[in-house]
């Protein structure tokens, strides 16, 4: 946490606007009675409904379960009794300090950010309920305990949390509360079934693609085949004559067909005749872009990351030097649920419903795009049918609001799969140049690492070119003990828009590092596992992970003819991991049998 617990509790109690608050819960979760809240995360209704307001979006990673676990642990209730609603835009309350403050789900930060604040929030409520019961029964607090949604007192006295919620919410928020010692955990760290699985299985879970509103119409959008291109002119005569078509709307990103069903809108969109100004992107191709990145790796301005000793000097004087280049391609996010959002512009106000990873940015961007105040934009976050970083960007949300304003109706914009694949913010391509000097024992005496790639943070947050992008350097410095090393990064704008993609730069850098270690082991005539372990004396945790993974996988034991084991390891977002892959080569192609 970036603030002290005292400051955090002060902020949370002030920001909720007082100690008693009858409110309507955001999202689909509603309680039958009045709702009371002593902080921004825990709401208890007088019908004993407990609701967690989750600051992070659910896109399959499990915050619908992990966040309630933290609350339930301190409230001493069955996790299945806690309902969940995703928070509305409010960066002051629900900002992510681990990412600099925006209300953003990403970077594997949800549990790390909520670990203390949600447990404190649950403990606050627990203690306030006990104090309310003590005052009601006129007994000492020490004679009372809160358990399983009930407050239990002497001589059989008991009351539900909900029946005490109104009185509890009028009490001062305790600044100091005891949270459980991990040895006393009954929920956290224990195997728990996900809370969202039943709804996702029986079809009641609401994803953006499921949203329905009274009077809603549907939009299909045609964007320039070259990203960044604009409409020169278009002829919609044919589209307008097709069944169900309500309107054809030009917006900055393309031409949308609006109809009474999405299939009709999509079908009509294919009959549009559009002349495009393809813009500077028209000159990009899959030959010149890698060539440009490769040239940048050799001649571009390098931003130093870490240097130990004189790696260049050792390599220059060495008798045995191994060099390698690794190239990673652009990748689409390709979530199962294509980009979509529902928007309703009405008399200067905008209601938004759909899947997003960044609520406050969406609210502000849509307000600017359609000319309203941010406070006149409401947003309800549904389940995300995959995010992986793609739904940090908000282009499709802006488009939905612009189309709704043009037609004066609630509009669900749904991209086709083709639009989704061809208009992504892609994982950047990269080129890694690696070199190492090997000593007489085959171990590296020096290693140099250079990665050239595009800075996503430069695009999203305006990070200056001369400042190191921490989301380009993840896993760049591996955990191996090598006497002399030099790591640096070259930023190179290859021309195509890029975005945060699952694991961001870990996948790029770990691929290069682990592949190179394999090549060094081969050059030294060593087993890849033994070679790695010989370089991990100062990193016992990852060494233990590597031993455990290889042991469980049966590394080194006989395999079917033509099969082989490969291994890799890395640290990312404070998690240490290793993998063993069993593969074979069939007709020149690698086949993965098991990981």
Coordinates of C-alpha atoms in Angstrom, one line a residue:
X1 CA 0.0 0.0 0.0
X2 CA 1.2 3.5 -0.8
X3 CA -0.6 5.1 2.2
X4 CA -0.5 4.3 5.9
X5 CA -3.4 2.3 7.3
X6 CA -4.5 5.3 9.3
X7 CA -4.7 7.5 6.2
X8 CA -6.4 4.8 4.2
X9 CA -9.1 4.3 6.8
X10 CA -9.7 8.1 7.1
X11 CA -10.0 8.3 3.3
X12 CA -12.4 5.4 3.0
X13 CA -14.7 6.7 5.8
X14 CA -14.8 10.3 4.5
X15 CA -15.2 9.2 0.8
X16 CA -18.3 7.2 1.6
X17 CA -20.0 10.4 2.7
X18 CA -20.7 9.5 6.3
X19 CA -21.4 6.5 8.4
X20 CA -25.0 5.8 7.3
X21 CA -25.8 5.4 3.7
X22 CA -29.0 4.0 2.2
X23 CA -27.9 3.3 -1.4
X24 CA -28.7 1.4 -4.6
X25 CA -25.9 -1.1 -5.3
X26 CA -24.2 -0.8 -8.7
X27 CA -24.5 -3.7 -11.1
X28 CA -26.9 -6.5 -11.1
X29 CA -26.7 -7.2 -7.3
X30 CA -29.6 -5.7 -5.4
X31 CA -30.7 -6.2 -1.8
X32 CA -34.3 -6.5 -0.7
X33 CA -34.0 -4.0 2.1
X34 CA -32.1 -0.8 3.0
X35 CA -28.3 -1.1 2.5
X36 CA -25.8 0.2 5.0
X37 CA -22.1 0.7 4.5
X38 CA -19.2 1.6 6.8
X39 CA -16.7 1.6 4.0
X40 CA -16.4 1.5 0.2
X41 CA -16.2 -2.3 -0.1
X42 CA -18.6 -3.9 2.3
X43 CA -22.4 -3.4 2.2
X44 CA -24.8 -5.1 4.5
X45 CA -28.5 -4.9 4.0
X46 CA -31.1 -5.4 6.7
X47 CA -32.2 -8.6 5.0
X48 CA -28.7 -9.9 5.9
X49 CA -27.4 -9.7 2.3
X50 CA -23.6 -9.0 2.3
X51 CA -22.2 -7.5 -0.9
X52 CA -18.6 -6.8 -1.8
X53 CA -18.1 -3.9 -4.2
X54 CA -15.1 -5.2 -6.2
X55 CA -12.7 -2.6 -7.4
X56 CA -11.5 -5.0 -10.1
X57 CA -13.2 -6.4 -13.2
X58 CA -13.8 -10.1 -13.6
X59 CA -12.4 -11.4 -16.8
X60 CA -11.8 -15.1 -15.9
X61 CA -8.9 -14.4 -13.5
X62 CA -11.1 -15.0 -10.4
X63 CA -11.6 -11.7 -8.5
X64 CA -15.3 -12.7 -8.1
X65 CA -13.9 -15.3 -5.7
X66 CA -10.6 -14.1 -4.4
X67 CA -11.9 -10.6 -3.3
X68 CA -14.8 -12.1 -1.4
X69 CA -12.5 -14.6 0.3
X70 CA -10.6 -11.7 1.9
X71 CA -13.9 -10.1 3.2
X72 CA -15.4 -13.4 4.3
X73 CA -12.3 -14.3 6.3
X74 CA -12.6 -11.3 8.5
X75 CA -16.4 -11.3 8.7
X76 CA -16.4 -15.0 9.6
X77 CA -19.1 -15.9 7.1
X78 CA -19.4 -18.5 4.4
X79 CA -18.0 -17.1 1.2
X80 CA -21.0 -18.3 -0.7
X81 CA -23.1 -15.9 1.3
X82 CA -21.3 -12.9 -0.2
X83 CA -22.6 -11.3 -3.4
X84 CA -20.3 -9.3 -5.7
X85 CA -20.8 -6.2 -7.7
X86 CA -18.2 -4.4 -9.8
X87 CA -17.5 -0.9 -8.6
X88 CA -18.7 2.1 -10.6
X89 CA -16.1 4.6 -11.9
X90 CA -14.4 6.3 -8.8
X91 CA -10.7 6.3 -8.9
X92 CA -10.5 8.1 -5.5
X93 CA -12.2 5.1 -3.9
X94 CA -11.3 2.2 -6.2
X95 CA -8.0 3.3 -7.8
X96 CA -5.2 0.8 -8.0
X97 CA -2.1 2.2 -6.2
X98 CA 0.1 -0.5 -7.6
X99 CA -0.5 0.9 -11.0
X100 CA -0.3 4.5 -10.1
X101 CA -3.9 5.2 -9.1
X102 CA -6.2 4.6 -12.0
X103 CA -9.2 2.3 -11.5
X104 CA -7.6 -0.4 -13.7
X105 CA -7.6 -4.1 -13.7
X106 CA -4.2 -5.4 -14.9
X107 CA -0.6 -6.3 -14.0
X108 CA -1.7 -9.2 -11.8
X109 CA -2.3 -6.7 -9.0
X110 CA -5.8 -7.4 -7.8
X111 CA -5.0 -9.7 -4.9
X112 CA -1.8 -7.8 -4.0
X113 CA -3.7 -4.5 -3.9
X114 CA -6.7 -5.9 -2.0
X115 CA -4.7 -8.2 0.4
X116 CA -4.7 -5.7 3.3
X117 CA -7.4 -3.2 2.5
X118 CA -10.2 -5.7 2.0
X119 CA -9.2 -7.6 5.1
X120 CA -9.2 -4.4 7.0
X121 CA -12.6 -3.5 5.5
X122 CA -14.1 -6.8 6.6
X123 CA -12.6 -6.5 10.1
X124 CA -14.0 -2.9 10.4
X125 CA -17.5 -4.2 9.8
X126 CA -17.1 -7.1 12.1
X127 CA -16.0 -4.9 15.0
X128 CA -18.7 -2.3 14.4
X129 CA -21.3 -5.1 14.4
X130 CA -20.0 -6.3 17.7
X131 CA -20.0 -2.8 19.2
X132 CA -23.6 -2.3 18.0
X133 CA -24.7 -5.6 19.7
X134 CA -22.8 -4.7 22.9
X135 CA -24.6 -1.3 23.1
X136 CA -28.0 -2.9 22.3
X137 CA -27.6 -5.7 24.9
X138 CA -25.7 -3.6 27.4
X139 CA -22.9 -6.1 27.8
X140 CA -19.1 -6.0 27.4
X141 CA -17.7 -6.5 23.9
X142 CA -15.5 -9.3 25.2
X143 CA -18.6 -11.4 25.7
X144 CA -19.6 -11.2 22.1
X145 CA -18.4 -12.8 18.9
X146 CA -19.4 -12.5 15.2
X147 CA -19.8 -15.9 13.5
X148 CA -21.5 -17.1 10.3
X149 CA -23.7 -14.0 9.8
X150 CA -24.8 -13.9 13.4
X151 CA -23.6 -11.9 16.4
X152 CA -23.7 -14.1 19.5
X153 CA -23.8 -12.8 23.0
X154 CA -24.3 -14.1 26.6
X155 CA -27.4 -16.1 27.7
X156 CA -28.3 -17.1 24.2
X157 CA -28.5 -13.6 22.8
X158 CA -28.1 -13.4 19.0
X159 CA -28.8 -11.2 16.1
X160 CA -28.2 -11.3 12.4
X161 CA -25.6 -9.0 10.8
X162 CA -28.4 -7.4 8.8
X163 CA -30.5 -6.6 11.9
X164 CA -27.5 -4.7 13.4
X165 CA -26.3 -3.1 10.2
X166 CA -28.2 0.2 10.7
X167 CA -27.0 0.7 14.2
X168 CA -23.4 -0.4 13.3
X169 CA -23.1 2.0 10.5
X170 CA -23.8 4.9 12.8
X171 CA -20.8 4.1 14.9
X172 CA -17.3 5.6 14.4
X173 CA -15.2 3.6 11.9
X174 CA -12.4 2.0 14.0
X175 CA -9.0 3.1 12.9
X176 CA -7.2 0.2 14.5
X177 CA -8.7 -3.3 13.9
X178 CA -7.1 -6.6 14.4
X179 CA -6.9 -8.7 11.3
X180 CA -6.3 -12.5 11.5
X181 CA -2.9 -14.1 11.7
X182 CA -2.5 -16.3 8.6
X183 CA -2.3 -19.4 10.9
X184 CA -6.0 -18.7 11.8
X185 CA -7.2 -18.5 8.2
X186 CA -10.2 -20.7 7.5
X187 CA -10.9 -19.4 3.9
X188 CA -7.9 -17.7 2.5
X189 CA -5.4 -20.3 1.2
X190 CA -8.0 -23.1 1.2
X191 CA -9.4 -24.8 -1.8
X192 CA -12.5 -22.8 -2.8
X193 CA -15.0 -23.3 -5.6
X194 CA -15.4 -20.2 -7.7
X195 CA -18.5 -18.1 -7.0
X196 CA -19.1 -17.2 -10.7
X197 CA -19.1 -20.8 -12.1
X198 CA -22.8 -21.6 -11.6
X199 CA -24.0 -18.4 -13.3
X200 CA -21.6 -19.0 -16.2
X201 CA -22.7 -22.6 -16.6
X202 CA -26.5 -21.9 -16.4
X203 CA -26.4 -18.8 -18.6
X204 CA -27.5 -16.2 -16.0
X205 CA -24.1 -14.5 -16.0
X206 CA -24.2 -11.2 -17.8
X207 CA -21.4 -10.5 -20.3
X208 CA -21.4 -7.4 -22.4
X209 CA -22.6 -9.4 -25.4
X210 CA -25.7 -10.4 -23.3
X211 CA -26.9 -6.9 -22.4
X212 CA -30.5 -6.0 -23.4
X213 CA -32.2 -2.6 -22.8
X214 CA -35.8 -1.5 -23.7
X215 CA -35.8 -0.1 -27.2
X216 CA -32.2 -1.1 -27.9
X217 CA -30.8 -1.3 -31.4
X218 CA -27.7 -3.0 -32.7
X219 CA -24.6 -1.7 -34.6
X220 CA -22.0 -3.3 -36.7
X221 CA -19.0 -1.2 -37.6
X222 CA -16.7 -1.2 -40.6
X223 CA -13.3 0.2 -40.0
X224 CA -10.5 0.9 -42.4
X225 CA -8.6 -2.2 -43.4
X226 CA -5.4 -0.3 -42.5
X227 CA -5.4 0.7 -38.8
X228 CA -5.4 4.5 -38.5
X229 CA -7.1 5.1 -41.9
X230 CA -10.2 7.3 -42.3
X231 CA -13.3 7.4 -44.4
X232 CA -13.0 9.5 -47.6
X233 CA -16.5 8.8 -48.9
X234 CA -19.1 6.1 -48.8
X235 CA -22.3 5.0 -50.5
X236 CA -24.9 3.5 -48.1
X237 CA -27.8 3.2 -50.6
X238 CA -27.8 -0.6 -50.7
X239 CA -27.4 -0.9 -46.9
X240 CA -30.2 1.4 -46.2
X241 CA -32.6 -0.6 -48.3
X242 CA -32.0 -3.9 -46.5
X243 CA -34.4 -5.4 -43.9
X244 CA -34.3 -4.0 -40.4
X245 CA -31.8 -1.2 -41.1
X246 CA -32.5 1.9 -39.1
X247 CA -29.5 4.2 -39.9
X248 CA -26.1 4.4 -41.3
X249 CA -23.7 6.5 -39.2
X250 CA -20.2 7.8 -39.9
X251 CA -18.0 8.2 -36.9
X252 CA -14.2 9.0 -36.8
X253 CA -13.3 5.3 -36.8
X254 CA -15.5 4.2 -39.7
X255 CA -19.1 3.6 -40.8
X256 CA -21.7 1.9 -38.6
X257 CA -24.9 0.2 -39.7
X258 CA -27.6 0.3 -37.1
X259 CA -30.5 -2.2 -37.3
X260 CA -33.1 -4.0 -35.2
X261 CA -30.9 -7.1 -34.9
X262 CA -27.1 -7.4 -35.0
X263 CA -27.1 -10.0 -37.8
X264 CA -29.1 -7.6 -40.0
X265 CA -26.7 -4.8 -39.1
X266 CA -23.7 -7.0 -39.9
X267 CA -25.1 -8.2 -43.2
X268 CA -26.0 -4.7 -44.3
X269 CA -22.5 -3.5 -43.4
X270 CA -21.0 -5.8 -46.0
X271 CA -22.9 -3.9 -48.7
X272 CA -21.4 -0.6 -47.9
X273 CA -19.2 0.9 -50.6
X274 CA -16.4 2.8 -48.8
X275 CA -13.4 4.7 -50.2
X276 CA -10.7 4.9 -47.6
X277 CA -7.8 7.3 -46.9
X278 CA -5.5 4.6 -45.6
X279 CA -3.0 7.0 -44.0
X280 CA 0.7 6.3 -43.1
X281 CA -0.1 2.8 -42.1
X282 CA -0.6 1.8 -45.7
X283 CA 3.2 1.5 -46.1
X284 CA 3.6 -1.0 -43.3
X285 CA 4.3 -4.7 -44.1
X286 CA 5.5 -7.8 -42.4
X287 CA 9.0 -7.4 -44.0
X288 CA 9.9 -3.8 -43.3
X289 CA 8.6 -3.8 -39.7
X290 CA 10.9 -6.6 -38.4
X291 CA 13.7 -5.1 -40.4
X292 CA 13.2 -1.8 -38.7
X293 CA 13.2 -3.3 -35.3
X294 CA 16.3 -5.4 -36.1
X295 CA 18.1 -2.3 -37.2
X296 CA 17.0 -0.4 -34.0
X297 CA 18.4 -3.3 -31.9
X298 CA 21.8 -2.8 -33.5
X299 CA 22.0 1.0 -33.9
X300 CA 19.2 2.6 -31.8
X301 CA 19.6 4.5 -28.6
X302 CA 19.9 2.0 -25.7
X303 CA 18.4 2.8 -22.3
X304 CA 20.6 1.1 -19.6
X305 CA 18.8 -1.4 -17.4
X306 CA 21.5 -3.1 -15.4
X307 CA 25.2 -3.6 -15.6
X308 CA 27.6 -5.7 -13.5
X309 CA 31.3 -5.7 -14.3
X310 CA 32.6 -5.3 -17.9
X311 CA 30.5 -7.7 -19.9
X312 CA 31.6 -6.3 -23.3
X313 CA 35.2 -6.5 -22.4
X314 CA 35.0 -10.1 -21.1
X315 CA 33.2 -11.2 -24.3
X316 CA 35.7 -9.4 -26.5
X317 CA 38.6 -11.2 -24.9
X318 CA 36.9 -14.6 -24.7
X319 CA 37.9 -17.7 -26.7
X320 CA 34.4 -19.1 -26.8
X321 CA 31.4 -16.7 -27.5
X322 CA 27.8 -17.7 -28.2
X323 CA 25.6 -15.2 -30.0
X324 CA 21.9 -15.5 -30.8
X325 CA 19.0 -13.4 -32.0
X326 CA 15.4 -14.1 -31.0
X327 CA 12.4 -12.5 -32.7
X328 CA 8.9 -12.4 -31.3
X329 CA 5.9 -11.5 -33.5
X330 CA 3.0 -9.2 -33.2
X331 CA 0.1 -11.0 -31.4
X332 CA -3.7 -10.3 -31.2
X333 CA -5.5 -10.6 -27.9
X334 CA -8.3 -12.6 -29.5
X335 CA -10.6 -12.8 -26.5
X336 CA -13.5 -15.2 -26.8
X337 CA -16.0 -12.3 -26.5
X338 CA -15.3 -9.8 -29.4
X339 CA -15.2 -6.1 -28.5
X340 CA -18.7 -4.7 -27.6
X341 CA -20.4 -2.2 -25.5
X342 CA -23.9 -0.8 -24.9
X343 CA -24.4 2.9 -24.7
X344 CA -27.4 5.2 -24.3
X345 CA -27.0 8.9 -25.0
X346 CA -30.1 10.7 -23.7
X347 CA -30.4 14.5 -23.2
X348 CA -26.8 15.2 -22.3
X349 CA -26.3 12.0 -20.2
X350 CA -24.7 8.7 -21.2
X351 CA -25.3 5.3 -19.6
X352 CA -22.7 2.7 -20.5
X353 CA -22.9 -1.1 -19.9
X354 CA -20.3 -3.6 -20.8
X355 CA -16.9 -5.2 -20.4
X356 CA -14.0 -2.9 -19.5
X357 CA -10.7 -3.1 -17.5
X358 CA -10.4 0.6 -17.0
X359 CA -13.6 2.3 -15.6
X360 CA -12.5 5.9 -14.8
X361 CA -10.6 6.3 -18.2
X362 CA -13.7 5.1 -20.0
X363 CA -15.9 7.6 -18.1
X364 CA -13.6 10.5 -18.9
X365 CA -12.9 9.6 -22.5
X366 CA -16.6 9.1 -23.4
X367 CA -17.5 12.4 -21.8
X368 CA -14.9 14.2 -23.9
X369 CA -15.9 12.3 -27.1
X370 CA -19.6 13.2 -26.9
X371 CA -19.4 16.5 -25.2
X372 CA -20.8 15.9 -21.7
X373 CA -19.5 16.2 -18.2
X374 CA -17.8 13.1 -16.7
X375 CA -20.3 13.1 -13.8
X376 CA -23.0 12.7 -16.5
X377 CA -21.5 9.4 -17.6
X378 CA -22.5 6.3 -15.7
X379 CA -20.9 2.9 -16.3
X380 CA -21.8 -0.6 -15.2
X381 CA -19.2 -3.3 -15.7
X382 CA -20.4 -6.7 -16.8
X383 CA -18.3 -9.9 -16.8
X384 CA -15.6 -9.8 -19.4
X385 CA -15.4 -12.7 -21.9
X386 CA -11.6 -12.4 -21.8
X387 CA -9.6 -9.3 -21.4
X388 CA -5.8 -10.0 -21.4
X389 CA -5.1 -6.3 -21.6
X390 CA -7.3 -5.6 -24.7
X391 CA -10.1 -4.1 -22.7
X392 CA -7.8 -1.6 -21.1
X393 CA -8.2 0.3 -24.3
X394 CA -11.6 2.0 -24.8
X395 CA -11.9 2.7 -28.5
X396 CA -15.0 0.4 -28.8
X397 CA -16.7 2.1 -25.9
X398 CA -16.2 5.6 -27.4
X399 CA -17.6 4.2 -30.7
X400 CA -20.8 2.9 -29.0
X401 CA -21.4 6.3 -27.4
X402 CA -20.9 8.2 -30.6
X403 CA -23.3 5.9 -32.5
X404 CA -25.9 6.2 -29.7
X405 CA -25.7 10.0 -29.8
X406 CA -26.2 9.9 -33.6
X407 CA -29.3 7.7 -33.6
X408 CA -30.8 8.8 -30.2
X409 CA -31.4 5.3 -29.0
X410 CA -29.6 2.8 -26.8
X411 CA -27.1 1.0 -29.0
X412 CA -25.2 -2.3 -28.6
X413 CA -22.1 -2.1 -30.7
X414 CA -20.6 -5.6 -31.4
X415 CA -17.5 -6.0 -33.5
X416 CA -17.3 -9.0 -35.9
X417 CA -14.6 -11.5 -35.2
X418 CA -12.8 -10.2 -38.3
X419 CA -12.9 -6.6 -37.0
X420 CA -11.6 -7.8 -33.6
X421 CA -8.7 -9.7 -35.1
X422 CA -7.7 -6.9 -37.5
X423 CA -8.2 -3.8 -35.3
X424 CA -6.4 -4.8 -32.1
X425 CA -3.8 -3.1 -30.0
X426 CA -1.3 -5.8 -30.6
X427 CA 1.4 -7.3 -28.4
X428 CA 4.6 -5.6 -29.7
X429 CA 7.1 -7.5 -31.9
X430 CA 10.6 -7.6 -30.4
X431 CA 14.1 -8.5 -31.4
X432 CA 16.6 -9.7 -28.7
X433 CA 20.3 -9.8 -29.3
X434 CA 22.2 -12.0 -26.8
X435 CA 25.8 -12.8 -26.4
X436 CA 27.8 -14.8 -23.8
X437 CA 31.3 -15.8 -23.1
X438 CA 31.8 -19.4 -21.7
X439 CA 34.6 -20.3 -19.3
X440 CA 36.5 -23.6 -19.2
X441 CA 33.7 -25.2 -17.1
X442 CA 31.1 -24.2 -19.7
X443 CA 29.5 -21.6 -17.4
X444 CA 28.9 -18.0 -18.7
X445 CA 31.5 -15.6 -17.5
X446 CA 29.7 -12.7 -19.1
X447 CA 26.4 -12.0 -20.8
X448 CA 24.8 -9.1 -22.7
X449 CA 21.1 -8.7 -23.4
X450 CA 19.5 -6.1 -25.7
X451 CA 15.8 -6.0 -26.5
X452 CA 14.3 -3.7 -29.1
X453 CA 10.5 -3.3 -29.1
X454 CA 7.7 -0.7 -28.9
X455 CA 6.8 1.1 -25.7
X456 CA 3.1 0.5 -24.9
X457 CA 3.3 2.8 -21.8
X458 CA 4.5 5.6 -24.1
X459 CA 1.3 5.3 -26.1
X460 CA -1.1 4.8 -23.2
X461 CA 0.4 7.1 -20.6
X462 CA 2.7 9.4 -22.6
X463 CA 5.9 8.0 -21.1
X464 CA 8.8 10.0 -22.6
X465 CA 11.1 8.1 -25.1
X466 CA 14.1 8.7 -22.9
X467 CA 12.6 7.1 -19.8
X468 CA 12.8 3.4 -19.3
X469 CA 9.4 1.6 -19.6
X470 CA 9.1 -0.8 -16.7
X471 CA 6.6 -2.8 -18.8
X472 CA 9.3 -3.5 -21.4
X473 CA 11.8 -4.8 -18.8
X474 CA 9.9 -7.5 -17.0
X475 CA 11.9 -10.7 -16.7
X476 CA 14.7 -9.1 -18.7
X477 CA 17.2 -9.7 -16.0
X478 CA 17.0 -13.4 -15.3
X479 CA 17.9 -14.9 -11.9
X480 CA 21.1 -16.7 -13.0
X481 CA 24.4 -15.8 -11.3
X482 CA 26.7 -14.6 -14.0
X483 CA 29.9 -12.5 -13.0
X484 CA 29.5 -9.8 -15.7
X485 CA 26.3 -8.7 -17.3
X486 CA 24.9 -5.8 -19.3
X487 CA 21.2 -5.4 -20.0
X488 CA 19.7 -2.6 -22.0
X489 CA 16.5 -1.7 -23.9
X490 CA 15.9 0.1 -27.2
X491 CA 12.5 1.7 -27.8
X492 CA 11.4 1.5 -31.5
X493 CA 8.0 2.5 -32.9
X494 CA 7.4 -0.1 -35.5
X495 CA 4.3 1.7 -36.8
X496 CA 1.4 -0.4 -35.7
X497 CA -0.5 0.4 -32.5
X498 CA 0.3 -1.8 -29.6
X499 CA -1.3 -2.6 -26.3
X500 CA -0.8 -4.5 -23.0
X501 CA -1.0 -8.2 -23.7
X502 CA -1.2 -10.9 -21.1
X503 CA 2.1 -11.0 -19.2
X504 CA 3.2 -7.9 -21.2
X505 CA 7.0 -8.2 -21.6
X506 CA 7.6 -11.3 -19.5
X507 CA 6.7 -13.5 -22.4
X508 CA 9.1 -11.7 -24.7
X509 CA 12.1 -11.5 -22.4
X510 CA 11.7 -14.9 -20.7
X511 CA 11.5 -16.5 -24.2
X512 CA 14.8 -15.0 -25.1
X513 CA 16.5 -15.6 -21.8
X514 CA 15.5 -19.2 -21.4
X515 CA 16.1 -20.1 -25.1
X516 CA 19.6 -18.6 -24.8
X517 CA 20.4 -20.6 -21.6
X518 CA 19.4 -23.8 -23.5
X519 CA 21.8 -22.8 -26.2
X520 CA 24.6 -22.2 -23.7
X521 CA 24.0 -25.5 -22.1
X522 CA 24.2 -27.2 -25.4
X523 CA 27.4 -25.5 -26.3
X524 CA 28.8 -26.5 -22.9
X525 CA 27.7 -30.1 -23.4
X526 CA 25.6 -29.9 -20.2
X527 CA 22.1 -31.1 -19.3
X528 CA 19.8 -28.1 -19.4
X529 CA 18.5 -28.7 -15.8
X530 CA 21.9 -29.3 -14.3
X531 CA 23.2 -26.2 -16.1
X532 CA 20.5 -24.0 -14.8
X533 CA 20.9 -25.2 -11.2
X534 CA 24.6 -24.6 -11.4
X535 CA 23.8 -20.9 -11.9
X536 CA 21.1 -20.6 -9.2
X537 CA 23.1 -20.9 -5.9
X538 CA 22.1 -17.4 -5.0
X539 CA 18.4 -17.9 -6.0
X540 CA 17.3 -20.9 -3.9
X541 CA 13.6 -20.2 -4.3
X542 CA 13.5 -20.5 -8.0
X543 CA 15.9 -23.4 -7.8
X544 CA 13.4 -25.2 -5.6
X545 CA 10.6 -24.4 -8.0
X546 CA 12.6 -25.8 -10.8
X547 CA 13.5 -29.0 -8.9
X548 CA 9.8 -29.5 -8.0
X549 CA 8.5 -29.0 -11.5
X550 CA 11.1 -31.3 -13.1
X551 CA 10.5 -33.9 -10.4
X552 CA 6.7 -33.9 -10.9
X553 CA 7.1 -34.0 -14.7
X554 CA 9.5 -37.0 -14.6
X555 CA 12.3 -35.0 -16.2
X556 CA 15.2 -37.2 -17.2
X557 CA 13.1 -40.5 -17.1
X558 CA 12.7 -42.6 -20.3
X559 CA 10.3 -41.1 -22.9
X560 CA 8.7 -42.6 -26.0
X561 CA 10.9 -42.7 -29.0
X562 CA 11.3 -39.3 -30.6
X563 CA 10.0 -37.4 -27.5
X564 CA 12.0 -34.9 -25.5
X565 CA 11.6 -32.7 -22.5
X566 CA 12.3 -29.0 -22.5
X567 CA 12.3 -26.7 -19.4
X568 CA 12.0 -23.0 -18.6
X569 CA 11.6 -20.8 -15.6
X570 CA 11.0 -17.2 -14.6
X571 CA 9.8 -14.8 -11.9
X572 CA 6.9 -12.5 -12.7
X573 CA 4.7 -10.3 -10.6
X574 CA 6.3 -11.9 -7.4
X575 CA 5.5 -15.4 -8.6
X576 CA 8.2 -18.0 -9.3
X577 CA 7.4 -20.6 -11.9
X578 CA 8.8 -23.3 -14.0
X579 CA 7.5 -25.5 -16.8
X580 CA 8.5 -28.8 -18.4
X581 CA 7.2 -29.5 -21.9
X582 CA 7.2 -32.9 -23.6
X583 CA 7.5 -32.5 -27.3
X584 CA 8.3 -34.4 -30.5
X585 CA 9.1 -33.2 -34.0
X586 CA 6.8 -34.6 -36.7
X587 CA 7.4 -33.8 -40.3
X588 CA 9.5 -30.8 -39.3
X589 CA 6.8 -29.4 -37.0
X590 CA 7.0 -29.3 -33.2
X591 CA 4.1 -31.2 -31.5
X592 CA 3.5 -30.5 -27.8
X593 CA 2.2 -33.6 -26.0
X594 CA 2.2 -32.3 -22.4
X595 CA 3.2 -29.3 -20.3

